[in-house]
Amino acid sequence: MEPRAPVPAGYTRTAVALHWSVAGLVITLLAMGWIMTDMAGSPTKLQVVTWHKWGGITVLALFFVRSLWRLTHPVPPPLPMAPWQQRAAGTMHALLYAMLLVQPLSGWLFSSAAGRQVVYLNLIPLPNLVARNPALGAVFKDIHGTGGALLTAIVSLHALAALKHHFIDRDDTLRRMLRWRPE
Ligand code: HEM
């Protein structure tokens, strides 16, 4: 196989750090979500659910940091690829951004409607977004569960597409998210 040419780095260090920290958090939260819903009620489960909520609120905060970063910093130009691939990637990224907002918000709404206030890192009491309402809580729980499945599908497709670009197309799509250019 031909050795690859050096990658013209496209993203800033902050963009790369935000991408991988959100990716790591989301994958961990998805795994925690599935595991903890199968756990019998216990202090350990309560602890895991609390960590899950803190992680989810961190993703929500990072969503706003990331959106602000993206609006104020130019994104590197797209790499050459078929127009349908550009469109598919654009749709996928829009869906990912939407889910990074919907998923933590539905979790927070679910907790609020269940009457359980979130105290972020045991330090910052967050307001309940809605008054206690078990029926509404059940709706948000369903949205959160379906959102988890949807997010799992989108993240898997996103990762598979990155691997396809790297190993089959042998282009720089993945490599330029693994290095950064100066801010
Ligand atoms: C990106 C962020 C998040 C992801 C990916 C995520 C993912 C998940 C998943 C996959 C489940 C299992 C759903 C099921 O099988 O029904 C779950 C459950 C849950 N999540 Fe999240 N979640 C996030 C954020 C949050 C936030 C911010 C809160 C609350 C502040 C929260 C509270 C809960 C609760 C209370 C449960 C159910 C626990 C139980 O019934 O035992 N989540 N989450």
Tab-separated table of C-alpha atoms and ligand atoms in Angstrom:
chain	number	residue	atom	x	y	z
A	1	MET	CA	0.000	0.000	0.000
A	2	GLU	CA	1.115	3.565	-0.763
A	3	PRO	CA	2.209	5.563	2.302
A	4	ARG	CA	-0.168	8.440	2.977
A	5	ALA	CA	0.769	12.064	2.541
A	6	PRO	CA	0.789	14.241	5.705
A	7	VAL	CA	-2.683	15.545	6.584
A	8	PRO	CA	-3.353	19.251	6.209
A	9	ALA	CA	-4.765	19.732	9.741
A	10	GLY	CA	-8.140	21.436	9.671
A	11	TYR	CA	-9.683	21.672	13.125
A	12	THR	CA	-8.432	23.734	16.047
A	13	ARG	CA	-7.267	22.073	19.264
A	14	THR	CA	-10.456	23.207	21.034
A	15	ALA	CA	-12.674	21.708	18.303
A	16	VAL	CA	-10.808	18.377	18.458
A	17	ALA	CA	-10.902	18.325	22.287
A	18	LEU	CA	-14.636	19.116	22.307
A	19	HIS	CA	-15.357	16.434	19.709
A	20	TRP	CA	-13.598	13.629	21.587
A	21	SER	CA	-14.724	14.613	25.076
A	22	VAL	CA	-18.383	14.714	23.956
A	23	ALA	CA	-17.930	11.412	22.076
A	24	GLY	CA	-16.438	9.727	25.169
A	25	LEU	CA	-19.135	11.112	27.454
A	26	VAL	CA	-22.028	10.150	25.159
A	27	ILE	CA	-20.812	6.572	24.675
A	28	THR	CA	-20.315	6.209	28.455
A	29	LEU	CA	-23.771	7.685	29.166
A	30	LEU	CA	-25.463	5.357	26.656
A	31	ALA	CA	-23.797	2.329	28.292
A	32	MET	CA	-24.664	3.618	31.795
A	33	GLY	CA	-28.258	4.245	30.682
A	34	TRP	CA	-28.812	0.688	29.451
A	35	ILE	CA	-27.027	-0.882	32.449
A	36	MET	CA	-28.676	1.177	35.187
A	37	THR	CA	-32.230	0.662	33.907
A	38	ASP	CA	-31.652	-3.090	34.364
A	39	MET	CA	-30.327	-2.701	37.926
A	40	ALA	CA	-32.523	-3.480	40.934
A	41	GLY	CA	-33.136	-0.509	43.260
A	42	SER	CA	-30.090	-0.051	45.540
A	43	PRO	CA	-27.749	2.712	46.758
A	44	THR	CA	-25.336	1.674	43.960
A	45	LYS	CA	-28.026	2.215	41.316
A	46	LEU	CA	-28.847	5.599	42.844
A	47	GLN	CA	-25.170	6.553	42.640
A	48	VAL	CA	-24.891	5.438	38.992
A	49	VAL	CA	-28.073	7.357	38.058
A	50	THR	CA	-26.665	10.459	39.795
A	51	TRP	CA	-23.362	10.200	37.850
A	52	HIS	CA	-25.382	9.637	34.669
A	53	LYS	CA	-27.311	12.858	35.312
A	54	TRP	CA	-24.119	14.833	35.977
A	55	GLY	CA	-22.533	13.462	32.792
A	56	GLY	CA	-25.687	14.309	30.812
A	57	ILE	CA	-25.786	17.879	32.137
A	58	THR	CA	-22.094	18.206	31.175
A	59	VAL	CA	-23.001	17.127	27.613
A	60	LEU	CA	-25.749	19.779	27.598
A	61	ALA	CA	-23.291	22.465	28.740
A	62	LEU	CA	-20.735	21.318	26.145
A	63	PHE	CA	-23.456	21.433	23.478
A	64	PHE	CA	-23.726	25.194	24.016
A	65	VAL	CA	-19.934	25.699	24.216
A	66	ARG	CA	-19.503	23.693	21.025
A	67	SER	CA	-22.289	25.440	19.128
A	68	LEU	CA	-20.846	28.826	20.126
A	69	TRP	CA	-17.370	27.678	19.057
A	70	ARG	CA	-18.670	26.476	15.731
A	71	LEU	CA	-20.570	29.706	15.081
A	72	THR	CA	-17.532	31.847	15.824
A	73	HIS	CA	-14.821	29.726	14.153
A	74	PRO	CA	-14.737	28.665	10.517
A	75	VAL	CA	-15.083	24.926	9.863
A	76	PRO	CA	-12.376	23.512	7.570
A	77	PRO	CA	-13.507	23.043	3.968
A	78	PRO	CA	-15.108	19.663	3.183
A	79	LEU	CA	-12.794	17.030	1.744
A	80	PRO	CA	-13.446	16.002	-1.849
A	81	MET	CA	-16.246	13.411	-1.923
A	82	ALA	CA	-19.407	12.605	-3.856
A	83	PRO	CA	-22.265	15.126	-3.415
A	84	TRP	CA	-24.513	12.432	-1.906
A	85	GLN	CA	-21.841	11.752	0.711
A	86	GLN	CA	-21.606	15.465	1.548
A	87	ARG	CA	-25.406	15.580	1.955
A	88	ALA	CA	-25.480	12.397	4.046
A	89	ALA	CA	-22.697	13.732	6.306
A	90	GLY	CA	-24.488	17.100	6.672
A	91	THR	CA	-27.786	15.388	7.627
A	92	MET	CA	-25.996	13.081	10.050
A	93	HIS	CA	-24.186	15.969	11.761
A	94	ALA	CA	-27.405	18.009	12.059
A	95	LEU	CA	-29.161	14.983	13.610
A	96	LEU	CA	-26.253	14.448	16.008
A	97	TYR	CA	-26.347	18.069	17.152
A	98	ALA	CA	-30.142	17.884	17.585
A	99	MET	CA	-29.863	14.710	19.679
A	100	LEU	CA	-27.107	16.201	21.845
A	101	LEU	CA	-29.709	18.778	22.862
A	102	VAL	CA	-32.847	16.593	22.967
A	103	GLN	CA	-31.296	13.699	24.918
A	104	PRO	CA	-29.996	15.597	27.970
A	105	LEU	CA	-33.042	17.901	27.981
A	106	SER	CA	-35.465	14.952	27.950
A	107	GLY	CA	-33.487	13.404	30.846
A	108	TRP	CA	-33.627	16.647	32.813
A	109	LEU	CA	-37.365	17.044	32.036
A	110	PHE	CA	-37.947	13.429	33.091
A	111	SER	CA	-36.183	14.006	36.432
A	112	SER	CA	-38.063	17.277	36.956
A	113	ALA	CA	-41.472	15.726	36.217
A	114	ALA	CA	-40.610	12.866	38.589
A	115	GLY	CA	-40.009	15.521	41.271
A	116	ARG	CA	-36.279	14.745	41.584
A	117	GLN	CA	-34.186	17.872	41.461
A	118	VAL	CA	-30.701	17.510	39.943
A	119	VAL	CA	-27.876	18.898	42.101
A	120	TYR	CA	-25.000	19.092	39.621
A	121	LEU	CA	-21.790	17.627	41.135
A	122	ASN	CA	-23.533	17.916	44.527
A	123	LEU	CA	-22.758	21.636	44.262
A	124	ILE	CA	-25.197	23.414	41.944
A	125	PRO	CA	-28.934	22.836	42.418
A	126	LEU	CA	-30.529	23.021	38.959
A	127	PRO	CA	-34.094	24.290	38.653
A	128	ASN	CA	-36.821	21.773	37.896
A	129	LEU	CA	-37.921	22.486	34.316
A	130	VAL	CA	-41.552	21.428	34.957
A	131	ALA	CA	-43.677	20.864	38.055
A	132	ARG	CA	-43.977	17.310	39.435
A	133	ASN	CA	-46.287	15.349	37.128
A	134	PRO	CA	-45.887	11.539	36.929
A	135	ALA	CA	-47.931	11.243	33.689
A	136	LEU	CA	-45.716	13.815	31.956
A	137	GLY	CA	-42.689	12.092	33.510
A	138	ALA	CA	-43.687	8.855	31.752
A	139	VAL	CA	-43.797	10.719	28.412
A	140	PHE	CA	-40.304	12.185	28.929
A	141	LYS	CA	-39.032	8.770	30.048
A	142	ASP	CA	-40.279	7.299	26.730
A	143	ILE	CA	-38.695	10.142	24.757
A	144	HIS	CA	-35.413	9.605	26.655
A	145	GLY	CA	-35.482	5.838	26.019
A	146	THR	CA	-36.282	6.242	22.297
A	147	GLY	CA	-33.705	9.051	22.060
A	148	GLY	CA	-31.083	6.704	23.520
A	149	ALA	CA	-31.809	4.110	20.821
A	150	LEU	CA	-31.782	6.766	18.082
A	151	LEU	CA	-28.547	8.274	19.362
A	152	THR	CA	-26.935	4.815	19.479
A	153	ALA	CA	-27.887	4.289	15.814
A	154	ILE	CA	-26.637	7.742	14.742
A	155	VAL	CA	-23.343	7.474	16.676
A	156	SER	CA	-22.734	3.984	15.226
A	157	LEU	CA	-23.362	5.181	11.658
A	158	HIS	CA	-21.153	8.227	12.239
A	159	ALA	CA	-18.303	6.033	13.540
A	160	LEU	CA	-18.744	3.452	10.749
A	161	ALA	CA	-18.645	6.230	8.131
A	162	ALA	CA	-15.416	7.597	9.667
A	163	LEU	CA	-13.864	4.102	9.591
A	164	LYS	CA	-14.973	3.578	5.983
A	165	HIS	CA	-13.322	6.876	4.990
A	166	HIS	CA	-10.145	5.853	6.794
A	167	PHE	CA	-9.747	2.209	5.785
A	168	ILE	CA	-11.609	1.918	2.475
A	169	ASP	CA	-11.525	5.372	0.849
A	170	ARG	CA	-8.177	6.057	2.576
A	171	ASP	CA	-8.895	9.779	2.785
A	172	ASP	CA	-8.185	12.320	5.569
A	173	THR	CA	-11.667	12.510	7.129
A	174	LEU	CA	-10.731	10.706	10.358
A	175	ARG	CA	-7.095	11.755	10.434
A	176	ARG	CA	-7.934	15.448	10.483
A	177	MET	CA	-10.069	14.915	13.613
A	178	LEU	CA	-7.053	13.311	15.302
A	179	ARG	CA	-4.724	16.289	14.984
A	180	TRP	CA	-5.145	20.022	15.255
A	181	ARG	CA	-3.884	23.260	13.863
A	182	PRO	CA	-3.017	26.270	16.055
A	183	GLU	CA	-6.061	28.262	17.308
B	1	HEM	C1	-26.285	12.863	26.209
B	1	HEM	C2	-26.838	12.680	27.379
B	1	HEM	C3	-27.587	11.447	27.798
B	1	HEM	C4	-27.610	10.195	27.235
B	1	HEM	C5	-26.862	9.703	26.002
B	1	HEM	C6	-28.517	9.381	28.031
B	1	HEM	C7	-28.834	8.055	27.777
B	1	HEM	C8	-29.716	7.292	28.526
B	1	HEM	C9	-30.148	5.956	28.188
B	1	HEM	C10	-29.705	5.169	26.960
B	1	HEM	C11	-30.997	5.542	29.158
B	1	HEM	C12	-31.741	4.205	29.207
B	1	HEM	C13	-33.144	4.449	28.676
B	1	HEM	C14	-34.071	3.251	28.783
B	1	HEM	O1	-33.637	2.129	28.537
B	1	HEM	O2	-35.259	3.474	29.099
B	1	HEM	C15	-31.116	6.600	30.136
B	1	HEM	C16	-31.872	6.547	31.291
B	1	HEM	C17	-32.007	7.598	32.187
B	1	HEM	N1	-31.459	8.849	32.072
B	1	HEM	FE1	-30.244	9.490	30.588
B	1	HEM	N2	-28.999	10.148	29.070
B	1	HEM	C18	-28.468	11.416	28.971
B	1	HEM	C19	-28.719	12.489	29.799
B	1	HEM	C20	-29.494	12.456	30.941
B	1	HEM	C21	-29.741	13.588	31.831
B	1	HEM	C22	-29.185	15.002	31.628
B	1	HEM	C23	-30.547	13.145	32.829
B	1	HEM	C24	-31.130	13.879	33.990
B	1	HEM	C25	-30.736	15.062	34.426
B	1	HEM	C26	-30.799	11.732	32.585
B	1	HEM	C27	-31.560	10.925	33.404
B	1	HEM	C28	-31.861	9.600	33.154
B	1	HEM	C29	-32.684	8.791	34.031
B	1	HEM	C30	-33.321	9.254	35.351
B	1	HEM	C31	-32.788	7.539	33.418
B	1	HEM	C32	-33.587	6.322	33.897
B	1	HEM	C33	-33.001	5.617	35.064
B	1	HEM	C34	-33.901	4.467	35.485
B	1	HEM	O3	-35.043	4.394	35.055
B	1	HEM	O4	-33.418	3.679	36.247
B	1	HEM	N3	-30.154	11.354	31.429
B	1	HEM	N4	-30.322	7.654	29.716
